[in-house]
CSV table of C-alpha atoms in Angstrom, one decimal:
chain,number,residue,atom,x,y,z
A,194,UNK,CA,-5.4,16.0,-12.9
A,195,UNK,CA,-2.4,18.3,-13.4
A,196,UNK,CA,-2.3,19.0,-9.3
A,197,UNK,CA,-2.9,15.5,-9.1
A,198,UNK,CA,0.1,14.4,-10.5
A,199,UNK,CA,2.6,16.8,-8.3
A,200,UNK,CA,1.1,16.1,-5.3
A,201,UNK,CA,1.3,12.1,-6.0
A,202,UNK,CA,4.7,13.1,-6.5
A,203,UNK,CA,4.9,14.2,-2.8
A,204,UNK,CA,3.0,11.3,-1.6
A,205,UNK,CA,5.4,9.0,-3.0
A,206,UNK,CA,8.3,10.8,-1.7
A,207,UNK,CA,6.5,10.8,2.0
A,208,UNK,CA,6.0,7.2,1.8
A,209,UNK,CA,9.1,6.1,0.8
A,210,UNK,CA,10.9,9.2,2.8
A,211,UNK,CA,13.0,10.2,-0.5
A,212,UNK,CA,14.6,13.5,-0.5
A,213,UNK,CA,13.8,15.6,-3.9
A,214,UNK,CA,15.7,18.2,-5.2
A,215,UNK,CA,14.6,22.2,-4.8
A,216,UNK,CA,14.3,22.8,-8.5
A,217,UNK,CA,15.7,21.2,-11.7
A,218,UNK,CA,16.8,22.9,-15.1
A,219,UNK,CA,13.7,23.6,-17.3
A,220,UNK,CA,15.3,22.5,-20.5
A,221,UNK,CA,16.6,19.6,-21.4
A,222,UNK,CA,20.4,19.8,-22.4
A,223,UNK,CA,21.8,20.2,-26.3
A,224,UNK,CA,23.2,16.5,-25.7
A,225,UNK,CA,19.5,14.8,-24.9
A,226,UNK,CA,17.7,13.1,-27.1
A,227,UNK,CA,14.5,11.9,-26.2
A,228,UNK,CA,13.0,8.2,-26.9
A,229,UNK,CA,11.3,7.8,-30.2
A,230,UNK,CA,8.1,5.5,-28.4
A,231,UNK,CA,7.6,8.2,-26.2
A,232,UNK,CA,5.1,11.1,-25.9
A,233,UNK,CA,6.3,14.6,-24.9
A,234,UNK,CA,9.6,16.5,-25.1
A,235,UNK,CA,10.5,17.0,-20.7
A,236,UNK,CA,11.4,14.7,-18.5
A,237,UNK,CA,9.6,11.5,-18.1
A,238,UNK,CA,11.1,10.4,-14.0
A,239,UNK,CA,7.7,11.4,-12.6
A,240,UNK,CA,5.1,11.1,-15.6
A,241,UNK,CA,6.4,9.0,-18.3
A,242,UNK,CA,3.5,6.0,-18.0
A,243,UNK,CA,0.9,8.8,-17.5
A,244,UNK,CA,1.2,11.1,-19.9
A,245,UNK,CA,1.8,8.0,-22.4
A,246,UNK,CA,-1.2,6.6,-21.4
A,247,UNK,CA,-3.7,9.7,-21.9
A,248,UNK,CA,-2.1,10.6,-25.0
A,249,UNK,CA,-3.2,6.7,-26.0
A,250,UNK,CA,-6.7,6.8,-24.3
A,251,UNK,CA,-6.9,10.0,-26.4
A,252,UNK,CA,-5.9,9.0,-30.0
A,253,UNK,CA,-8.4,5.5,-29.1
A,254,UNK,CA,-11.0,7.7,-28.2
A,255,UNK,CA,-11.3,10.1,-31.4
A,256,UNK,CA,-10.7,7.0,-33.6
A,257,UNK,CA,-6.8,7.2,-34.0
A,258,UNK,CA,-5.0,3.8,-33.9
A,259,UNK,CA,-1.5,5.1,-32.4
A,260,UNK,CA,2.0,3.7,-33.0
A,261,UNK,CA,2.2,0.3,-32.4
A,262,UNK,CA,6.1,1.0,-30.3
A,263,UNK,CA,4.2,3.6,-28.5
A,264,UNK,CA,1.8,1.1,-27.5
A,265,UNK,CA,4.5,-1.2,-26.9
A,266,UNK,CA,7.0,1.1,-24.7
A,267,UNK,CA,4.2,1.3,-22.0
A,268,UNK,CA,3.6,-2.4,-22.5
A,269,UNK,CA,6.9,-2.9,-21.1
A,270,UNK,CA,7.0,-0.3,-18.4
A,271,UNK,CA,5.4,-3.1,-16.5
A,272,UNK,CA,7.2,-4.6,-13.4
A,273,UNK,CA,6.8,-8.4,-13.2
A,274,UNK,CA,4.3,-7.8,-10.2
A,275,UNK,CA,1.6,-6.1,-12.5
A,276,UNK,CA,2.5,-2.9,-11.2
A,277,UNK,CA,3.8,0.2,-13.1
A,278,UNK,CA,5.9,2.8,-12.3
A,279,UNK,CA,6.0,6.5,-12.9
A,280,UNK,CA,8.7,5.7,-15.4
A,281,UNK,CA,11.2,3.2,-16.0
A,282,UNK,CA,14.3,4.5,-17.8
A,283,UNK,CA,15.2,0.9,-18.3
A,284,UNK,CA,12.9,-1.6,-18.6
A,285,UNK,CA,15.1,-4.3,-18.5
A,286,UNK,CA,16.1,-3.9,-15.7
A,287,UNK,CA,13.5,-5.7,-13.0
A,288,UNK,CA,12.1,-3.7,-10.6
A,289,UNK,CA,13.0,-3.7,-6.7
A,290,UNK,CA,12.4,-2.1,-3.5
A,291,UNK,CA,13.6,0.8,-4.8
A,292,UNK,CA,11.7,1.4,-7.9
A,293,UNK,CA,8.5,3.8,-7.2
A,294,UNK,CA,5.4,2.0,-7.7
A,295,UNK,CA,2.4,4.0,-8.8
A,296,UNK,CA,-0.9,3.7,-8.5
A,297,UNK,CA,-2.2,6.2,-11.1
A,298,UNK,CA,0.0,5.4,-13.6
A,299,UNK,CA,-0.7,1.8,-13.1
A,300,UNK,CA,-4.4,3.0,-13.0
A,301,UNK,CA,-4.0,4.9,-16.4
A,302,UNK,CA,-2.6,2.2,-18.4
A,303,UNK,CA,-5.1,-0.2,-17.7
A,304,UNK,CA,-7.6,2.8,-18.6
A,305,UNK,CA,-5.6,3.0,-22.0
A,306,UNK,CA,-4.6,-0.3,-22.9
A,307,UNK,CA,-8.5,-1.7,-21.9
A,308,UNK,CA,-9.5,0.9,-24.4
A,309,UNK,CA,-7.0,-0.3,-27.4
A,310,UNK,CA,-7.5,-3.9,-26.3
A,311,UNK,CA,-5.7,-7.0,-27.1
A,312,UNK,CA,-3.7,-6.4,-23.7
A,313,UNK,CA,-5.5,-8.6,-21.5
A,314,UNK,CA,-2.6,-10.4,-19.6
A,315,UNK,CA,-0.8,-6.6,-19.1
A,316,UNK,CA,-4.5,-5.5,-17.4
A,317,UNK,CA,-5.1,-8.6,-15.5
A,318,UNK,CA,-2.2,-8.7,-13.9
A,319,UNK,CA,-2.2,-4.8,-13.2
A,320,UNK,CA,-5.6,-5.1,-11.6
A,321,UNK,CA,-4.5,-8.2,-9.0
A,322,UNK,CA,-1.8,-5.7,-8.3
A,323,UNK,CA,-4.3,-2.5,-7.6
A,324,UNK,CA,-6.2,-5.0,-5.2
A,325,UNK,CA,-3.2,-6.5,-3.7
A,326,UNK,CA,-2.5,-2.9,-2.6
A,327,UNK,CA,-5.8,-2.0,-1.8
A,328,UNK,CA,-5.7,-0.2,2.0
A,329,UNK,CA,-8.1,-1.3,4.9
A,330,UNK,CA,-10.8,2.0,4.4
A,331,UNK,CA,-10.8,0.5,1.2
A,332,UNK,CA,-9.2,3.4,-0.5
A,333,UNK,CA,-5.7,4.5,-2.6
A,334,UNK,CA,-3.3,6.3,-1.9
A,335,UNK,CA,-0.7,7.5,-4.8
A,336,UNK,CA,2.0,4.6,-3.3
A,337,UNK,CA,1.0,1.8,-1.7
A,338,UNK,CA,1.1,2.1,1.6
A,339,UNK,CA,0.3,5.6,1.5
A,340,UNK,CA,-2.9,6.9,3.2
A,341,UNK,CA,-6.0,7.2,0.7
A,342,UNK,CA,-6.5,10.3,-1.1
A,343,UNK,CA,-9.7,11.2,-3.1
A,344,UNK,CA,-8.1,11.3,-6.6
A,345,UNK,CA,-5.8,7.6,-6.3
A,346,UNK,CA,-8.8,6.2,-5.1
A,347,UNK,CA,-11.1,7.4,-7.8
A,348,UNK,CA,-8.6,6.6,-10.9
A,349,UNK,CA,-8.1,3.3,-9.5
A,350,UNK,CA,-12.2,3.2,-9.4
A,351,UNK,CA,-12.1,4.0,-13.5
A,352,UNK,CA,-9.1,1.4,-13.7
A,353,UNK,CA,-11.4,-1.7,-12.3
A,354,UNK,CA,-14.6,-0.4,-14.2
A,355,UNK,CA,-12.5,0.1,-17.7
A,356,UNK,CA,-11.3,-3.7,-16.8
A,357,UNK,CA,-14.9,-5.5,-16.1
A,358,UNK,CA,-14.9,-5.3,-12.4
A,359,UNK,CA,-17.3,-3.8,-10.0
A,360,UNK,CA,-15.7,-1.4,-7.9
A,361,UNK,CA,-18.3,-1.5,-4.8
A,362,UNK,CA,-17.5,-5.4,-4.7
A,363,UNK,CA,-13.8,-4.7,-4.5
A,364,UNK,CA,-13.5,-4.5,-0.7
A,365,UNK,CA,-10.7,-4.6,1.8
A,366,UNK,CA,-11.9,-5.6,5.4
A,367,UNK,CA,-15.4,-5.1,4.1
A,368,UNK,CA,-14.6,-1.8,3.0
A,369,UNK,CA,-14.8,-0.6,-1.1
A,370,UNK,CA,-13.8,2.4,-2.8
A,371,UNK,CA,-16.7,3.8,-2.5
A,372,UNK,CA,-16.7,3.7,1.2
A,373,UNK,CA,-13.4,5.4,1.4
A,374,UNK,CA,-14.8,8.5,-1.5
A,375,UNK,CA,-17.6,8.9,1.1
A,376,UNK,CA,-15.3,10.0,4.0
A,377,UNK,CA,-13.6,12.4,2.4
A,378,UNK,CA,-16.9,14.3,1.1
A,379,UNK,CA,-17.7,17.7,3.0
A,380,UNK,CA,-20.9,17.2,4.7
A,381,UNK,CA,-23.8,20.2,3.1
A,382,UNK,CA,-24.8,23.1,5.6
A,383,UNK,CA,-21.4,24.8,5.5
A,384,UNK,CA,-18.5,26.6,3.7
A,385,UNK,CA,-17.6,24.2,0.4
A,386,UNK,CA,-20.3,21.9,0.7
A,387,UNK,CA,-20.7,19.1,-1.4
A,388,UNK,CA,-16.6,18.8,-2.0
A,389,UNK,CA,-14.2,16.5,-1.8
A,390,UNK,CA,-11.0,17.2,0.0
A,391,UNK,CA,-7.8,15.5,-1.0
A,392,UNK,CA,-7.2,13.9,2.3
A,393,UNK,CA,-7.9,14.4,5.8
A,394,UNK,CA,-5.4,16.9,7.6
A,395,UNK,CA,-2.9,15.8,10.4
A,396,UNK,CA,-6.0,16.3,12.6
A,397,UNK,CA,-8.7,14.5,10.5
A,398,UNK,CA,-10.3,18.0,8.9
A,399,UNK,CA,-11.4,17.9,5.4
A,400,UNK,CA,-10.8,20.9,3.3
A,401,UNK,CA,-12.7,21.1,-0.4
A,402,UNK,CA,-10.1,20.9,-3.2
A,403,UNK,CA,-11.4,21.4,-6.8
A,404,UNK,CA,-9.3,19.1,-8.5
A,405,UNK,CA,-10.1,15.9,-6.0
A,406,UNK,CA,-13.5,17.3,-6.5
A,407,UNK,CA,-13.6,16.8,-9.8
A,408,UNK,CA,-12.2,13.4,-9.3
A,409,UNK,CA,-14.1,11.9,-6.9
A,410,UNK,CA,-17.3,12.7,-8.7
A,411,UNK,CA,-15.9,10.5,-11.6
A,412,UNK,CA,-15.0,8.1,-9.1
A,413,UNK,CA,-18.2,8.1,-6.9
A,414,UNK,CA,-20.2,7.8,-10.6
A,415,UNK,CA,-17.7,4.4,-11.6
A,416,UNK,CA,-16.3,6.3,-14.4
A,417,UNK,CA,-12.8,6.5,-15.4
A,418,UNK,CA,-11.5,9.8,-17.8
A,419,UNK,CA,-13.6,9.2,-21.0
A,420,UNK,CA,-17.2,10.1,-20.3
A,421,UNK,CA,-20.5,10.3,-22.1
A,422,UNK,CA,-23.0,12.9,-20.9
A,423,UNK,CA,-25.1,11.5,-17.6
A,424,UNK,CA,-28.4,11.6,-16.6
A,425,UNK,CA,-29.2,15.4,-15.9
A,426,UNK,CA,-29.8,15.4,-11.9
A,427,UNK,CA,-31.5,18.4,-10.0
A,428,UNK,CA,-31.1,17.2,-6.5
A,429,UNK,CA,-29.7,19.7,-4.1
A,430,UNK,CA,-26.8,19.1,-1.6
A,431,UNK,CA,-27.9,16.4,0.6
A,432,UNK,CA,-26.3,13.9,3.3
A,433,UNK,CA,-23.6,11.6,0.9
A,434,UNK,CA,-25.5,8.3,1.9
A,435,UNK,CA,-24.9,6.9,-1.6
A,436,UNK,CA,-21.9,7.1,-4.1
A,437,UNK,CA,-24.2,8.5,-6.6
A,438,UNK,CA,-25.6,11.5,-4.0
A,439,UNK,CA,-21.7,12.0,-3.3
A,440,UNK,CA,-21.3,12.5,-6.8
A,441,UNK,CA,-24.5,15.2,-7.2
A,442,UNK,CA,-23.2,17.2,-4.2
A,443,UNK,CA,-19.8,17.2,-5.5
A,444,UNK,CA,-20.9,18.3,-9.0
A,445,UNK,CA,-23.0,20.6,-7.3
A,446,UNK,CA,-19.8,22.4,-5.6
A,447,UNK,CA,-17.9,22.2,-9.0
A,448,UNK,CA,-20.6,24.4,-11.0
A,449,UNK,CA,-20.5,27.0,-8.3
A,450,UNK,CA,-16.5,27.2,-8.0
A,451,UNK,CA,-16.3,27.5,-11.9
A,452,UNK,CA,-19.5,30.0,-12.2
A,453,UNK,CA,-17.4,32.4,-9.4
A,454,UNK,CA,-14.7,32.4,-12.0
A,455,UNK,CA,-16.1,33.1,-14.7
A,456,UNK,CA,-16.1,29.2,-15.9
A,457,UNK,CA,-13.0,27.9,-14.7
A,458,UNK,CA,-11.0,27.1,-12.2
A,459,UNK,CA,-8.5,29.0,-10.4
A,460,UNK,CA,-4.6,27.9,-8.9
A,461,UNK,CA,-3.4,29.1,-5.9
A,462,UNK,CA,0.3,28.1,-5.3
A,463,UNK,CA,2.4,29.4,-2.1
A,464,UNK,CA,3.9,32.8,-3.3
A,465,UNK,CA,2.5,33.0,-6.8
A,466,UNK,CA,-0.7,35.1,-7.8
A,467,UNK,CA,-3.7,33.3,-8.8
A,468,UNK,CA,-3.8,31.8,-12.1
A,469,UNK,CA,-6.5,30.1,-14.5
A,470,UNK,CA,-6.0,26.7,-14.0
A,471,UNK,CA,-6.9,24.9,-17.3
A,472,UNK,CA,-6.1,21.2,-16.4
A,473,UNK,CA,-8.5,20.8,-13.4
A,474,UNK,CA,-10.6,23.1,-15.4
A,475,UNK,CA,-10.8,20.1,-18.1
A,476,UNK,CA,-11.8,17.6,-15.4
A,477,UNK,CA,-14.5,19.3,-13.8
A,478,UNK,CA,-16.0,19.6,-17.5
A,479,UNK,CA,-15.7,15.8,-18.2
A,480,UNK,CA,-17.0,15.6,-13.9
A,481,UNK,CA,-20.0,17.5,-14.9
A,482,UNK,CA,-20.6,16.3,-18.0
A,483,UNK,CA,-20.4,12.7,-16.1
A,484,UNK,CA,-22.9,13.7,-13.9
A,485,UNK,CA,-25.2,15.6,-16.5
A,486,UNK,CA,-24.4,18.8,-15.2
A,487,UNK,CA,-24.0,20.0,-19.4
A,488,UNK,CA,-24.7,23.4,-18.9
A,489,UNK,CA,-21.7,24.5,-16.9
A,490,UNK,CA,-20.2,21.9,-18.6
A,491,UNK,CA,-20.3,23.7,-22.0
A,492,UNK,CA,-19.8,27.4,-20.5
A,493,UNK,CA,-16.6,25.7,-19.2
A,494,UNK,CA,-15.3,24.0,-22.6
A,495,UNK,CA,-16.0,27.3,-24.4
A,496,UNK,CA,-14.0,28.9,-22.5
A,497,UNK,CA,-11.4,26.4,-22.3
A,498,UNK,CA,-11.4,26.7,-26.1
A,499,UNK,CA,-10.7,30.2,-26.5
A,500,UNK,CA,-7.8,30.4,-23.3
A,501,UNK,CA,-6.1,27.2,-23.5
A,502,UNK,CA,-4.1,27.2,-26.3
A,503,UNK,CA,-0.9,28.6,-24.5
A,504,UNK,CA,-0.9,25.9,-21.5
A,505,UNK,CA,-1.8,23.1,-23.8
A,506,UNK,CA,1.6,23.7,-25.9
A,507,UNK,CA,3.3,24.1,-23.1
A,508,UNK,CA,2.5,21.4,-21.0
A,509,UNK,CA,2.2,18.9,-23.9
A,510,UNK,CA,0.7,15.4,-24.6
A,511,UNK,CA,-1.3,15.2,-21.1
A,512,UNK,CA,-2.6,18.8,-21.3
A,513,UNK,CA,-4.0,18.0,-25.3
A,514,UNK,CA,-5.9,14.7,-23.9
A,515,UNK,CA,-7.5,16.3,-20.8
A,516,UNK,CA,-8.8,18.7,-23.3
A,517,UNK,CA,-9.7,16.0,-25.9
A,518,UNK,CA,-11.5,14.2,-23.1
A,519,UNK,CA,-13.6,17.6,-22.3
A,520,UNK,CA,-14.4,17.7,-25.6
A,521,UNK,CA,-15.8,14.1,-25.8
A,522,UNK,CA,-17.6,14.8,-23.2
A,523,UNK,CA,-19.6,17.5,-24.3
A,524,UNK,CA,-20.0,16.5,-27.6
A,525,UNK,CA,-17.4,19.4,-29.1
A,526,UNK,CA,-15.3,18.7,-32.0
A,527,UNK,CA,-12.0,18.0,-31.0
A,528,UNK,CA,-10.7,18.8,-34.4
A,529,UNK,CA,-12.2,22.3,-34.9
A,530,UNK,CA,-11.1,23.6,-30.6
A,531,UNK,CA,-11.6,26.7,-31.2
A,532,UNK,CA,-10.1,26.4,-34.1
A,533,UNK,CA,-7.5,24.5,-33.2
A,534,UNK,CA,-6.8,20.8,-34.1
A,535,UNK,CA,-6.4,19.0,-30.9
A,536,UNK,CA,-6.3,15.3,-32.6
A,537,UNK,CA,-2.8,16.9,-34.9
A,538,UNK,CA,-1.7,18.5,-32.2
A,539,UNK,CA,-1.3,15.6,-30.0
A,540,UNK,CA,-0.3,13.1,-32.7
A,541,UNK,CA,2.6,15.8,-33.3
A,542,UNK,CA,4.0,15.4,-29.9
A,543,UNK,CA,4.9,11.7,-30.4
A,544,UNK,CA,5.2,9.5,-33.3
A,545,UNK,CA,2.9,8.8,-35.9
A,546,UNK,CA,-0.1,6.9,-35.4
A,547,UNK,CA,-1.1,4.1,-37.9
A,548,UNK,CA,-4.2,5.8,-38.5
A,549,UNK,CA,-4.9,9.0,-38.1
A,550,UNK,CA,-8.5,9.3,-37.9
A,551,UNK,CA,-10.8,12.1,-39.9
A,552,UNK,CA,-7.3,14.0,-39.6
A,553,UNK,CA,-5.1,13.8,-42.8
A,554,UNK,CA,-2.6,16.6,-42.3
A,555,UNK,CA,-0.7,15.2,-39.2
A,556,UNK,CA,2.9,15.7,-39.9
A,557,UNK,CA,4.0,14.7,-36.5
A,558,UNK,CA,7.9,14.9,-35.4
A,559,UNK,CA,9.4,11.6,-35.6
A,560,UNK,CA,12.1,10.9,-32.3
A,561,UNK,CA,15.5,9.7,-32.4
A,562,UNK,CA,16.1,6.6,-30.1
A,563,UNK,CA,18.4,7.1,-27.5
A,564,UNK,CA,20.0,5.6,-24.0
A,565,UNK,CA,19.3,8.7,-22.3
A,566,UNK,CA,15.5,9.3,-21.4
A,567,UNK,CA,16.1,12.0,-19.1
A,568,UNK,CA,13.9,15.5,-20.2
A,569,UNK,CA,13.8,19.1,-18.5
A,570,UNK,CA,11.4,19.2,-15.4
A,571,UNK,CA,10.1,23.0,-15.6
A,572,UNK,CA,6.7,21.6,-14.3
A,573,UNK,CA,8.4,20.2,-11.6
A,574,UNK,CA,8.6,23.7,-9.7
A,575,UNK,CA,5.4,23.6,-9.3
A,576,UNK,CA,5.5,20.2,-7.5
A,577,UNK,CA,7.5,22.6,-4.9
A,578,UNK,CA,5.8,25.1,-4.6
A,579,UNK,CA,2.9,22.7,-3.7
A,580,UNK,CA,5.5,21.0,-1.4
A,581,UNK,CA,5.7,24.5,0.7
A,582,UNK,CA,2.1,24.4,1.5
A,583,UNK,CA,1.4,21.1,1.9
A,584,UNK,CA,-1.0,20.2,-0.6
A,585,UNK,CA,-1.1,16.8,-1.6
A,586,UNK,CA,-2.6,15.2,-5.4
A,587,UNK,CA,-4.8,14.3,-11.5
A,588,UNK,CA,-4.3,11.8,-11.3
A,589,UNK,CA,-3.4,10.4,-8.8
A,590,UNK,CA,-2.9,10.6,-9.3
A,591,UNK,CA,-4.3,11.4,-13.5
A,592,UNK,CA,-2.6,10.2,-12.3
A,593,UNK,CA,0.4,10.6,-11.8
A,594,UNK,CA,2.5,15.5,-15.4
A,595,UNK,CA,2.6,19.3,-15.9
A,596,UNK,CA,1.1,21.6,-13.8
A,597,UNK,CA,1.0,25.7,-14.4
């Protein structure tokens, strides 16, 4: 989900042939102040509606009723169309040709508001959007217009489920989202079998990616990012005929790649040493989990649980409901994370919630309003460095937030 989100950035910016900067300052200046609605302390341009809408999907799903002006801020982020944006530093302002539409974030707040309900005009009209945008292989991509990608498709696949609809009936040119998820599954018989790549390269080869991987066996299954544990399935990797063997041979790929490494993923970014990757490491869980795969599933949230501390501070709201979402999954206490408090530690990063659930201690730090809503962007390096080799896509992109 964390890959996800950089490399929607560099969809977007393909699409719409924008030119983004090298690098950016990691910290915000002396002189910011950050908005009080919002969740996290960096820079919003790029993540603002997604991170906003996990940390809501989050707090709903461990019984937390959140702000009601956090609820309200994404509310608004809403362009008259349906659609959302990454972020909208003034929503008042009506979007144009110019304002960056986004199909994961669009994606995650109908996830988030479906979940807290009461938001049924926001959601309607953000689902006639995501089918008005809908591309002829009946696919996704991170803008519209943009080719289809494994991970836009597959959040815009929870989006429709979350909202009542039935994703195989939701066809362009007699084509649905599940058609599109099967062409970009790797055949069995060879090297990465089973996987999902991102996209086709410039000359129609699929290479596995781990991350779209993980999201296209929540996609191929109709699920969105809060999961209950499947049906346990022991079928081997077999022709992808059906959404649901895509899904097996993709969760089949999953537990090998995080078995190699000793239950997680790893990163591989041009010029910088491999390094545990923790976010995409949280979605295979809530993949496998999905597809009642439990038993790497659990070796996998125990491990996440003792190493993922560091990168969940770090990379903030997002990073604490990816983890909160593995541990729904697989039935772990998200209040007792190996021995952390992942409920307090996500209601700390934004304002506090009207109810806190089973947690009482929460003493969350409230935000001063303000006319600048411009963070740091440290995660953004990593966008670049994905930039220099290629990759494209979490959501998708999760959407559209804070990769390491």
């Amino acid at each position: 989900m964390n890959v996800r989100r950089s490399a929607a950035v560099l969809a977007s910016v393909a699409v719409i042939g924008a030119a983004t900067p090298a690098a950016a300052d990691p910290s915000p200046s002396p002189s910011q102040a950050f908005p009080s609605a919002l969740y996290g302390d960096k820079d919003p341009k790029f993540d603002g509606v997604w991170r906003q809408s996990l940390a809501l999907l989050a707090q709903d799903t461990v019984g937390v009723k959140p702000a009601e002006k956090s609820v309200q801020w994404l509310t608004r982020q809403q362009c008259a169309d349906g659609s959302f944006a990454s972020y909208r530093p003034d929503p008042t302002t009506a979007c144009d040709a110019k304002t960056m539409l986004d199909t994961n974030a669009t994606s995650a707040a109908v996830q988030a508001l479906t979940a807290l309900g009461g938001h049924d005009d926001v959601t309607r009209k953000a689902v006639g959007w995501l089918k008005s945008v809908q591309n002829e292989d009946g696919g996704w991509g991170y803008a519209p217009g943009g080719a289809s990608d494994t991970n836009s498709t597959s959040i815009v696949i929870g989006a429709l489920a979350a909202a009542g609809e039935k994703p195989d009936q939701v066809e362009k040119d007699g084509e649905s989202p599940h058609d599109a998820l099967l062409k970009l599954a790797l055949p069995c018989g060879g090297d990465d079998d089973g996987a999902f790549a991102f996209q086709p390269d410039k000359k129609g080869r699929l290479a596995a990616n781990a991350d779209a991987t993980a999201a296209g066996v929540l996609g191929s299954l109709g699920k969105g990012m809060v999961v209950e544990p499947g049906k346990k399935s022991d079928a081997t990797c077999e022709k992808a005929a059906t959404p649901r063997q895509a899904a097996a041979n993709g969760a089949g790929y999953l537990t090998a790649a995080l078995a190699k490494d000793g239950n997680h993923l790893m990163s591989a970014l041009a010029g910088a040493e491999p390094q545990p990757d923790f976010g995409n490491t949280a979605d295979a869980v809530v993949a496998l989990a999905a597809q009642g795969d439990t038993g790497q599933a659990e070796k996998s949230v125990r491990w996440l649980e003792k190493n993922s501390a560091s990168w969940a501070a770090q990379s903030g709201p997002a990073a604490y409901a990816q983890l909160i979402f593995a541990a729904h999954a697989t039935g772990t206490n998200p209040r007792d994370f190996g021995g952390a408090d992942l409920v307090k530690q996500l209601n700390a990063t934004g304002p506090a919630p009207q109810t806190a659930g089973k947690t009482k201690s929460e003493a969350p730090v409230e935000k001063e309003d303000s006319g600048s809503d411009f963070f740091g962007v440290w995660w953004y390096v990593g966008v670049c460095l994905v930039a220099g080799i290629g990759i494209g896509f979490l959501f998708t992109g999760r959407k559209k937030q804070q990769q390491l």
